[in-house]
PDB file of C-alpha atoms in Angstrom:
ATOM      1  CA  UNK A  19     -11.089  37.814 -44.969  1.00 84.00           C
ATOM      2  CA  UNK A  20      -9.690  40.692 -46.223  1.00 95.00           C
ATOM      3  CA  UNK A  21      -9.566  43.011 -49.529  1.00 98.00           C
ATOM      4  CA  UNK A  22      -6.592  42.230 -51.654  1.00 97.00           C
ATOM      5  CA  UNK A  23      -5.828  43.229 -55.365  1.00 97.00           C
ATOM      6  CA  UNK A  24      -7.524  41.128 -56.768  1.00 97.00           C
ATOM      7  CA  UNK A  25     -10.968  43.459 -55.384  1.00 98.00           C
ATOM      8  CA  UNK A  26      -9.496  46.356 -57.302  1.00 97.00           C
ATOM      9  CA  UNK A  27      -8.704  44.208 -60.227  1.00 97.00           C
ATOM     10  CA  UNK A  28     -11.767  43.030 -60.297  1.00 97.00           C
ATOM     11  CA  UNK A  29     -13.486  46.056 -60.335  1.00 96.00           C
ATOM     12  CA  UNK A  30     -11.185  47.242 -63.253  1.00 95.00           C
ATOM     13  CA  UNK A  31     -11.539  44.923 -65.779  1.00 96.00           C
ATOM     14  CA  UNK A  32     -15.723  44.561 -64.836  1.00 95.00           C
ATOM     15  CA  UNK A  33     -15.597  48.512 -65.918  1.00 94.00           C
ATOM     16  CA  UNK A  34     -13.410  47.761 -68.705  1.00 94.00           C
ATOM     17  CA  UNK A  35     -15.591  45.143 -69.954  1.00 94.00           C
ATOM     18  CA  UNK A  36     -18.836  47.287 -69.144  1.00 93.00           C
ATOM     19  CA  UNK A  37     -20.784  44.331 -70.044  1.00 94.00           C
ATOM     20  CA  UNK A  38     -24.185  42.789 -67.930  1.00 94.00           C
ATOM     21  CA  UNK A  39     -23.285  39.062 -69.791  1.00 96.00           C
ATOM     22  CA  UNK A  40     -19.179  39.618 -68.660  1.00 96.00           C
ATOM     23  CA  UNK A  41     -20.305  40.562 -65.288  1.00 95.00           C
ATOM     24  CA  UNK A  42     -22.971  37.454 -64.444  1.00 95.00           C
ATOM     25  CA  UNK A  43     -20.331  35.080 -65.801  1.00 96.00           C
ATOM     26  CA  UNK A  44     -17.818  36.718 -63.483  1.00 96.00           C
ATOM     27  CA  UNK A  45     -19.882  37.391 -60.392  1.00 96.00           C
ATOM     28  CA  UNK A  46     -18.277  34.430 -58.244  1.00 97.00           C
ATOM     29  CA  UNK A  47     -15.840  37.117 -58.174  1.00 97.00           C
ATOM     30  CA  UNK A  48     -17.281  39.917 -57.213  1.00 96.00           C
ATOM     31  CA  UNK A  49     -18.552  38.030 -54.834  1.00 96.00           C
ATOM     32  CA  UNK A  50     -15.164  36.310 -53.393  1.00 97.00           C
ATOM     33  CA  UNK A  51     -13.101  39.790 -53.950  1.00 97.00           C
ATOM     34  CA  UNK A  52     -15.413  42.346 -53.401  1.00 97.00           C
ATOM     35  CA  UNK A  53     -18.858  41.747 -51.900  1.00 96.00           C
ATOM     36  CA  UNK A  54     -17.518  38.846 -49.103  1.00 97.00           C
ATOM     37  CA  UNK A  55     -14.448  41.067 -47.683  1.00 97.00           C
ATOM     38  CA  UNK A  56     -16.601  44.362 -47.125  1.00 97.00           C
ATOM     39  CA  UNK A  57     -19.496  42.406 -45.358  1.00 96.00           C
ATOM     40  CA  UNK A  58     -16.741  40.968 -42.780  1.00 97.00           C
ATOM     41  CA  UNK A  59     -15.153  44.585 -42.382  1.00 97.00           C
ATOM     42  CA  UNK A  60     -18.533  45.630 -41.955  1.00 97.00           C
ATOM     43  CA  UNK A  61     -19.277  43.285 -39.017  1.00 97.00           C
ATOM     44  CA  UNK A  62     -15.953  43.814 -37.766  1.00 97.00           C
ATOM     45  CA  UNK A  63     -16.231  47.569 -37.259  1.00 98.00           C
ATOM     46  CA  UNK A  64     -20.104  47.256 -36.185  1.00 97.00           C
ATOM     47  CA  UNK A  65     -18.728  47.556 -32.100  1.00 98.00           C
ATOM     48  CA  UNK A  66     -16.933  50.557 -32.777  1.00 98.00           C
ATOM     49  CA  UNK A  67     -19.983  52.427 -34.075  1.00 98.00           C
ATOM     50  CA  UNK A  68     -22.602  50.602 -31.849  1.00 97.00           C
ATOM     51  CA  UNK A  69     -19.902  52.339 -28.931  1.00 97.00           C
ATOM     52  CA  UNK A  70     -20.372  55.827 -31.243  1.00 98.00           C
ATOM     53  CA  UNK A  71     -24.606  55.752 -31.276  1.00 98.00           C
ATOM     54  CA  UNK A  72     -26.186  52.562 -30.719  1.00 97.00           C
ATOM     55  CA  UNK A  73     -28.666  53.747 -33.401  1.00 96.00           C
ATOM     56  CA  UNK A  74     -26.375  53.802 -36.165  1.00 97.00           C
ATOM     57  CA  UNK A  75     -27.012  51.008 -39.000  1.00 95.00           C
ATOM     58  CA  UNK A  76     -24.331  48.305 -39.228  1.00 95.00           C
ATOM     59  CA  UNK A  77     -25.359  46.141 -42.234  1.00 93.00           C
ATOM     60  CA  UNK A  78     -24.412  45.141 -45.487  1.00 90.00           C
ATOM     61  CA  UNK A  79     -27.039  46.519 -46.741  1.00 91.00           C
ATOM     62  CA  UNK A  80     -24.820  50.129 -46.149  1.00 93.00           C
ATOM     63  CA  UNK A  81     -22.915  48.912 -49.184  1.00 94.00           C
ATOM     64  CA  UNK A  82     -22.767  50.323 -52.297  1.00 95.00           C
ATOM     65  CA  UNK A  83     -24.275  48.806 -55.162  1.00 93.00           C
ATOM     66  CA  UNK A  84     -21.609  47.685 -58.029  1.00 92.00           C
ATOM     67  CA  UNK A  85     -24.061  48.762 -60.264  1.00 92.00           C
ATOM     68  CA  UNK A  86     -24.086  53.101 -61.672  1.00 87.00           C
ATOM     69  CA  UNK A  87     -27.366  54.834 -61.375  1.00 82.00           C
ATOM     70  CA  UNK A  88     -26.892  56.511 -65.158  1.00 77.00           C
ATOM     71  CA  UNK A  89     -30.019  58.343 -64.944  1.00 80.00           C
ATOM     72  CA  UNK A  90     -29.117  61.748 -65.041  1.00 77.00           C
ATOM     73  CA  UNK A  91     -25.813  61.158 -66.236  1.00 78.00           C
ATOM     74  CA  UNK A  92     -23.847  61.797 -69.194  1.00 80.00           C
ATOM     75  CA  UNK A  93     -21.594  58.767 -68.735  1.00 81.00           C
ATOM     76  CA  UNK A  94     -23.453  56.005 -69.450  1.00 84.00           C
ATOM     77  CA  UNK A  95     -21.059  52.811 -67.954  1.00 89.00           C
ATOM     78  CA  UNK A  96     -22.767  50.410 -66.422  1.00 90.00           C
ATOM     79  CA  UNK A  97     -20.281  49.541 -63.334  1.00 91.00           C
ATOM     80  CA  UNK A  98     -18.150  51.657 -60.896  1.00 93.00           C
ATOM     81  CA  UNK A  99     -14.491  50.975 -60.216  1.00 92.00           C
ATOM     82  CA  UNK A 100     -14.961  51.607 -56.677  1.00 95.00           C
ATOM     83  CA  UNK A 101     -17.340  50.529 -53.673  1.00 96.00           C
ATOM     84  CA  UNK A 102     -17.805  52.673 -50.662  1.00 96.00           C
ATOM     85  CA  UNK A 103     -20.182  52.019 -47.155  1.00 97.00           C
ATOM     86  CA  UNK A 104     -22.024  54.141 -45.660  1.00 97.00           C
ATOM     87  CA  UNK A 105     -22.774  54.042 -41.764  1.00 97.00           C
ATOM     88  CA  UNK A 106     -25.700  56.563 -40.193  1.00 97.00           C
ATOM     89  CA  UNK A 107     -29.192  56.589 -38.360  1.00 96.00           C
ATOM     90  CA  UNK A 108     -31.847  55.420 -40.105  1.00 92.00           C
ATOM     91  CA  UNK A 109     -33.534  58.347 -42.512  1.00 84.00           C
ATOM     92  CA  UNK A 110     -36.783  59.623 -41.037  1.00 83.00           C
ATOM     93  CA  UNK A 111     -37.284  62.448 -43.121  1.00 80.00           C
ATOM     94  CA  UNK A 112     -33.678  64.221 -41.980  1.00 85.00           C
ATOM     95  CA  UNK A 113     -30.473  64.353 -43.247  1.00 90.00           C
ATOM     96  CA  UNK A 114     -28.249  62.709 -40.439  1.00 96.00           C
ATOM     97  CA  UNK A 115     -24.288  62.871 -40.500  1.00 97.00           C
ATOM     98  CA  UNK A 116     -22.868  59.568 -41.655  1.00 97.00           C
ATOM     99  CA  UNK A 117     -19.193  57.533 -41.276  1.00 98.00           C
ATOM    100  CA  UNK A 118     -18.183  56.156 -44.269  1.00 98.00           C
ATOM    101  CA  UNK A 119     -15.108  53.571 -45.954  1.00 98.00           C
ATOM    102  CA  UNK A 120     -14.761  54.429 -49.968  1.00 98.00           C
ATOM    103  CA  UNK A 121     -11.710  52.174 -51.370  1.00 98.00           C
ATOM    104  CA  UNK A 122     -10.836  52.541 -55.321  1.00 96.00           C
ATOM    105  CA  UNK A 123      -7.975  51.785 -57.984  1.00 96.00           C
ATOM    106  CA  UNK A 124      -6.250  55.671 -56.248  1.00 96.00           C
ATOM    107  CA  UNK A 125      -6.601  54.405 -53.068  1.00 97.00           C
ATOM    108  CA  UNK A 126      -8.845  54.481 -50.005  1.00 98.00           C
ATOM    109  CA  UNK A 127     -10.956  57.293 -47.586  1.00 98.00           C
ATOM    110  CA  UNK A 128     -12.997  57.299 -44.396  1.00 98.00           C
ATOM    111  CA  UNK A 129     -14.156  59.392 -42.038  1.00 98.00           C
ATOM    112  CA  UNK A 130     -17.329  61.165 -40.970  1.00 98.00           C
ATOM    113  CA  UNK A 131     -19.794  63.830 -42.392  1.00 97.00           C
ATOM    114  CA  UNK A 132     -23.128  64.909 -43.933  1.00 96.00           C
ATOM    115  CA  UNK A 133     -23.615  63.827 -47.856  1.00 91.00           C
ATOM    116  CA  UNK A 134     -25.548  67.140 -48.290  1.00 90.00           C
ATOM    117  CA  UNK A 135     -26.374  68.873 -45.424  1.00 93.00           C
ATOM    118  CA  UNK A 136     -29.414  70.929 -45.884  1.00 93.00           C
ATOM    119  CA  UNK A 137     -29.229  74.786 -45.490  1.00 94.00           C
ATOM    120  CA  UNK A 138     -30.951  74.721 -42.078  1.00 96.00           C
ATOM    121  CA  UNK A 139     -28.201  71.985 -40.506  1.00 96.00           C
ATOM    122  CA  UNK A 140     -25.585  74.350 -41.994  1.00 97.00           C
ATOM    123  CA  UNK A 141     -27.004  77.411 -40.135  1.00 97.00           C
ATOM    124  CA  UNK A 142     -27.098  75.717 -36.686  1.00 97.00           C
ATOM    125  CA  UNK A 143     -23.910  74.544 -37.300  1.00 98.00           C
ATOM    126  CA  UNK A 144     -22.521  77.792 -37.964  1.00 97.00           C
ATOM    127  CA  UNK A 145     -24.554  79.164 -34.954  1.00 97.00           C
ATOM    128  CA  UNK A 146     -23.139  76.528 -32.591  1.00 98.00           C
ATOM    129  CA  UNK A 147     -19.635  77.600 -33.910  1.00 98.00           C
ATOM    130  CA  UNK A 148     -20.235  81.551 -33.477  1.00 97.00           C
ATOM    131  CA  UNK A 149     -21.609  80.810 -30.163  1.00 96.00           C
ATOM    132  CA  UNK A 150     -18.410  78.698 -29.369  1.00 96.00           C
ATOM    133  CA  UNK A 151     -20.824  75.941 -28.080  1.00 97.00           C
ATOM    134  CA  UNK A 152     -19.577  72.887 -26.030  1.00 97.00           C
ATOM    135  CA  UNK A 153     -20.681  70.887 -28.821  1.00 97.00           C
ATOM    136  CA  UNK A 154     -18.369  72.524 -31.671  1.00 98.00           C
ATOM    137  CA  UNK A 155     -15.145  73.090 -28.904  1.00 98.00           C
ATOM    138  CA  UNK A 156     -15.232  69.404 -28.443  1.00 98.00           C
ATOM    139  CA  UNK A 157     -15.314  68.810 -32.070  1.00 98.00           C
ATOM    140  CA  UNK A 158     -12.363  71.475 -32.546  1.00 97.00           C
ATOM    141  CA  UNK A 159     -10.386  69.700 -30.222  1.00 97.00           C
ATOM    142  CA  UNK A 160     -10.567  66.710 -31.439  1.00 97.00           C
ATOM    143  CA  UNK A 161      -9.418  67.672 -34.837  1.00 97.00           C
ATOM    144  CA  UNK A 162      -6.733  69.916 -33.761  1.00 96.00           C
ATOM    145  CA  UNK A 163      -5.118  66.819 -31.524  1.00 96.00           C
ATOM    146  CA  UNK A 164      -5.180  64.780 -34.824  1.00 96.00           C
ATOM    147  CA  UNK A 165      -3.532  64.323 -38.140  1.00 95.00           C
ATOM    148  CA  UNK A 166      -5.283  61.902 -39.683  1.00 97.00           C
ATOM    149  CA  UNK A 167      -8.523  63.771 -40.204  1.00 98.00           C
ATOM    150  CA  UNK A 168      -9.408  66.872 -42.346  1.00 97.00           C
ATOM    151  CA  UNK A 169     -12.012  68.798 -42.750  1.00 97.00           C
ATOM    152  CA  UNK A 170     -13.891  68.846 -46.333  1.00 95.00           C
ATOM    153  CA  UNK A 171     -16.680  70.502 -47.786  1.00 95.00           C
ATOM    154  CA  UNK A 172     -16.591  73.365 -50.453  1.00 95.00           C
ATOM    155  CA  UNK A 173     -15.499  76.360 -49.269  1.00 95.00           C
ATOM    156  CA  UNK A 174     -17.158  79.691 -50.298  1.00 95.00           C
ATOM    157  CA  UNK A 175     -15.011  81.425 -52.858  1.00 94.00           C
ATOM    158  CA  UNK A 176     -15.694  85.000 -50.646  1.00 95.00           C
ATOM    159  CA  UNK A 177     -14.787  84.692 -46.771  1.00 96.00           C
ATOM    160  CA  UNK A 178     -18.569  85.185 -45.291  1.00 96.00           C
ATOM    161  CA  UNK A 179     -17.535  85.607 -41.696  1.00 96.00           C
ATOM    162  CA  UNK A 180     -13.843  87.926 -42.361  1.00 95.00           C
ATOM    163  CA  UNK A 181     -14.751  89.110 -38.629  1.00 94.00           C
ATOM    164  CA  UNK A 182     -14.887  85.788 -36.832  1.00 94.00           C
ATOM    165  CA  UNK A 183     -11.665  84.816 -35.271  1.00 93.00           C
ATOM    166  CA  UNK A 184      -9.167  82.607 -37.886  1.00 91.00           C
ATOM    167  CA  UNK A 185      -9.264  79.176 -36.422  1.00 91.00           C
ATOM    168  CA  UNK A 186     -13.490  79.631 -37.160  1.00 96.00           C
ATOM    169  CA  UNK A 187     -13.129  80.839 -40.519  1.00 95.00           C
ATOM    170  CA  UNK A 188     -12.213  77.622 -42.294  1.00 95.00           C
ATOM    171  CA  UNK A 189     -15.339  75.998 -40.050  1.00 97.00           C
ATOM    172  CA  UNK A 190     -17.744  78.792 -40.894  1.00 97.00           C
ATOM    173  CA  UNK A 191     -17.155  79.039 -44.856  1.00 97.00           C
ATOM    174  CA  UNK A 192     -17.845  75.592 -46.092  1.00 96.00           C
ATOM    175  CA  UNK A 193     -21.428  74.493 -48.067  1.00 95.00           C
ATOM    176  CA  UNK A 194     -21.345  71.277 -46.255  1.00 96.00           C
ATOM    177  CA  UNK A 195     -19.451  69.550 -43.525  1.00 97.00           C
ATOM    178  CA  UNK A 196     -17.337  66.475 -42.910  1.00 98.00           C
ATOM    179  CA  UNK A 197     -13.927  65.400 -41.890  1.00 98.00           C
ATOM    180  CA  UNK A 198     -11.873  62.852 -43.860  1.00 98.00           C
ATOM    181  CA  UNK A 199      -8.523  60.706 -44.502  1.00 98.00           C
ATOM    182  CA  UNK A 200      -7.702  60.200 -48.021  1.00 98.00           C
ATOM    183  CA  UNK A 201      -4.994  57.117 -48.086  1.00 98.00           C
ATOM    184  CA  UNK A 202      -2.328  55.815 -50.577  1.00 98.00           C
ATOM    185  CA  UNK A 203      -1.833  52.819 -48.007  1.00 98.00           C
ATOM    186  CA  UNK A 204      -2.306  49.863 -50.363  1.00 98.00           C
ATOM    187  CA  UNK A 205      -0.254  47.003 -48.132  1.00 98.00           C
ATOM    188  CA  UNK A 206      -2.959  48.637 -44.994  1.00 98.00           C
ATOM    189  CA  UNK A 207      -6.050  47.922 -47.243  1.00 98.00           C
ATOM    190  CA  UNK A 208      -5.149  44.840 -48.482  1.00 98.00           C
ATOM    191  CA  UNK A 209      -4.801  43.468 -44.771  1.00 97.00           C
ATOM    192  CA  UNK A 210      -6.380  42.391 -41.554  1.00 97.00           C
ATOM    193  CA  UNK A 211      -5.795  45.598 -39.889  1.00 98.00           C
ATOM    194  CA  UNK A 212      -7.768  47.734 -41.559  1.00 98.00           C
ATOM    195  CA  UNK A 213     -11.303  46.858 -39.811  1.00 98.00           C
ATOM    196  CA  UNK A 214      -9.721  48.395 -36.381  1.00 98.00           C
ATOM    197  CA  UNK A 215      -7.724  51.373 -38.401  1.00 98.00           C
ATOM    198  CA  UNK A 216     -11.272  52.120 -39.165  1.00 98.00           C
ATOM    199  CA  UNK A 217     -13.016  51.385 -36.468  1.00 98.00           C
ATOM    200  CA  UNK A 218     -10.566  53.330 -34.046  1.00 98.00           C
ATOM    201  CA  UNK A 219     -10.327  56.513 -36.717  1.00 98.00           C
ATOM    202  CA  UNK A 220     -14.018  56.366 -36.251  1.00 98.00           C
ATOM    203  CA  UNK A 221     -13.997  56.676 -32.241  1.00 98.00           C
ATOM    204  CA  UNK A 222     -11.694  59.362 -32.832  1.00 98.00           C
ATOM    205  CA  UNK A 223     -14.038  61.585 -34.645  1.00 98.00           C
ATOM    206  CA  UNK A 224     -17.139  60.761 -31.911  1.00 98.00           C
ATOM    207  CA  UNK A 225     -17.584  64.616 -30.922  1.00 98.00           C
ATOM    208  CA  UNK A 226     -17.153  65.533 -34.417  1.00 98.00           C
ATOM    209  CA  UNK A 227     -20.242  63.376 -34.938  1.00 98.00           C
ATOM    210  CA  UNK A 228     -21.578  64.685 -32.589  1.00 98.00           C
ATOM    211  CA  UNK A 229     -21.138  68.467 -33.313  1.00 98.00           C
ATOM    212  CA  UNK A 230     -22.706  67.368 -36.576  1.00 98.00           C
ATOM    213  CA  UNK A 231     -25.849  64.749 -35.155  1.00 98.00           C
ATOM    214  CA  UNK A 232     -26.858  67.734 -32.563  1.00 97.00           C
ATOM    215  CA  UNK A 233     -27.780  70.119 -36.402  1.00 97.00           C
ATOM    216  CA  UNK A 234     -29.238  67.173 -37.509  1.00 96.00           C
ATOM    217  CA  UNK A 235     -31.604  66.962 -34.392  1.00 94.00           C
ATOM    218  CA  UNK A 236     -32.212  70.132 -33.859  1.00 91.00           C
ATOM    219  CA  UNK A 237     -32.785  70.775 -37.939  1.00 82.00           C
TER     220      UNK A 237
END
């Protein structure tokens, strides 16, 4: 079972609509388009990431909800028009580095990072890069041998570190970490491949999650 346009129709004309009667009477769909195809992705990546860290959570309760948390927002719409996973260790009072899938009417991203990595986690990060530790030279390598992958995370507008060699600089100056592929690939998310795209693209990035996991640790 696999996404298809209907999901992202769906998910359109729900927000469009914006309406808690429209979207009961409609749920079958949400259910058939949206809800049913990311629960089988989600069990069909699960061996990649169990082969990543056997701790990570594999469930469909690492979906998003379809539903906005408007609290402390201006916008006030009820539904999103996109629906994401997240994959990660359980929380025990840390921050841990997470994979993720995010699909949406512009398209579709994945890859691996921390959702806000606290100032400490940034620090040893940073350390482990200054100190050119195994950890981070693994985690260089294996983005430099790829092009599917970037790294994101705001950068600082003033170069902190102007004295640490250039292929560190773009490492060192970010607020938060991750690496990510942003995708325009409609006919690849609306088919059967996309569980082992993922699922491989994930295996790919295990030392970058594991640069990441040894902050969280140590943190």
């Amino acid at each position: 079972m696999a996404f298809s346009e209907k999901t992202l129709a769906f998910l359109f004309e729900n927000r469009m609509h914006d309406s808690q009667a429209w979207y009961q009477e409609h749920k079958n769909q949400y259910q058939q388009y949206v809800a049913q195809p990311c629960k089988a992705m989600i069990q069909q990546v699960q061996p990649y990431l169990a082969q990543i860290d056997p701790q990570i959570s594999c469930t469909p309760r690492c979906m998003s909800r379809i539903y906005r948390d408007t609290r402390f927002s201006k916008d006030k719409s009820l539904f999103r028009t996109c629906f994401w996973c997240t994959f990660s260790r359980p929380r025990d009072g840390r921050e841990y580095p997470a994979f993720y899938f995010e699909a949406g009417q512009e398209g579709f991203s994945y890859g691996c990072g921390f959702y806000h990595a606290s100032t400490v986690q940034m620090q040893l990060l940073r350390q482990m890069i200054l100190e050119q530790s195994p950890s981070y030279l693994a985690a260089r390598q294996a983005m430099d041998s790829q092009q599917t992958f970037s790294l994101y995370g705001e950068l600082y507008k003033r170069n902190h570190f102007p004295d640490a060699p250039s292929e560190q600089q773009d490492w060192l100056n970010r607020r938060n970490m991750g690496a990510s592929c942003q995708s325009t690939d409609f006919p690849l998310l609306f088919s059967d491949a996309l569980p082992q795209v993922l699922g491989e693209g994930y295996v790919q990035l295990t030392p970058f999650y594991r640069f990441l996991l040894n902050a969280a640790e140590q943190a």
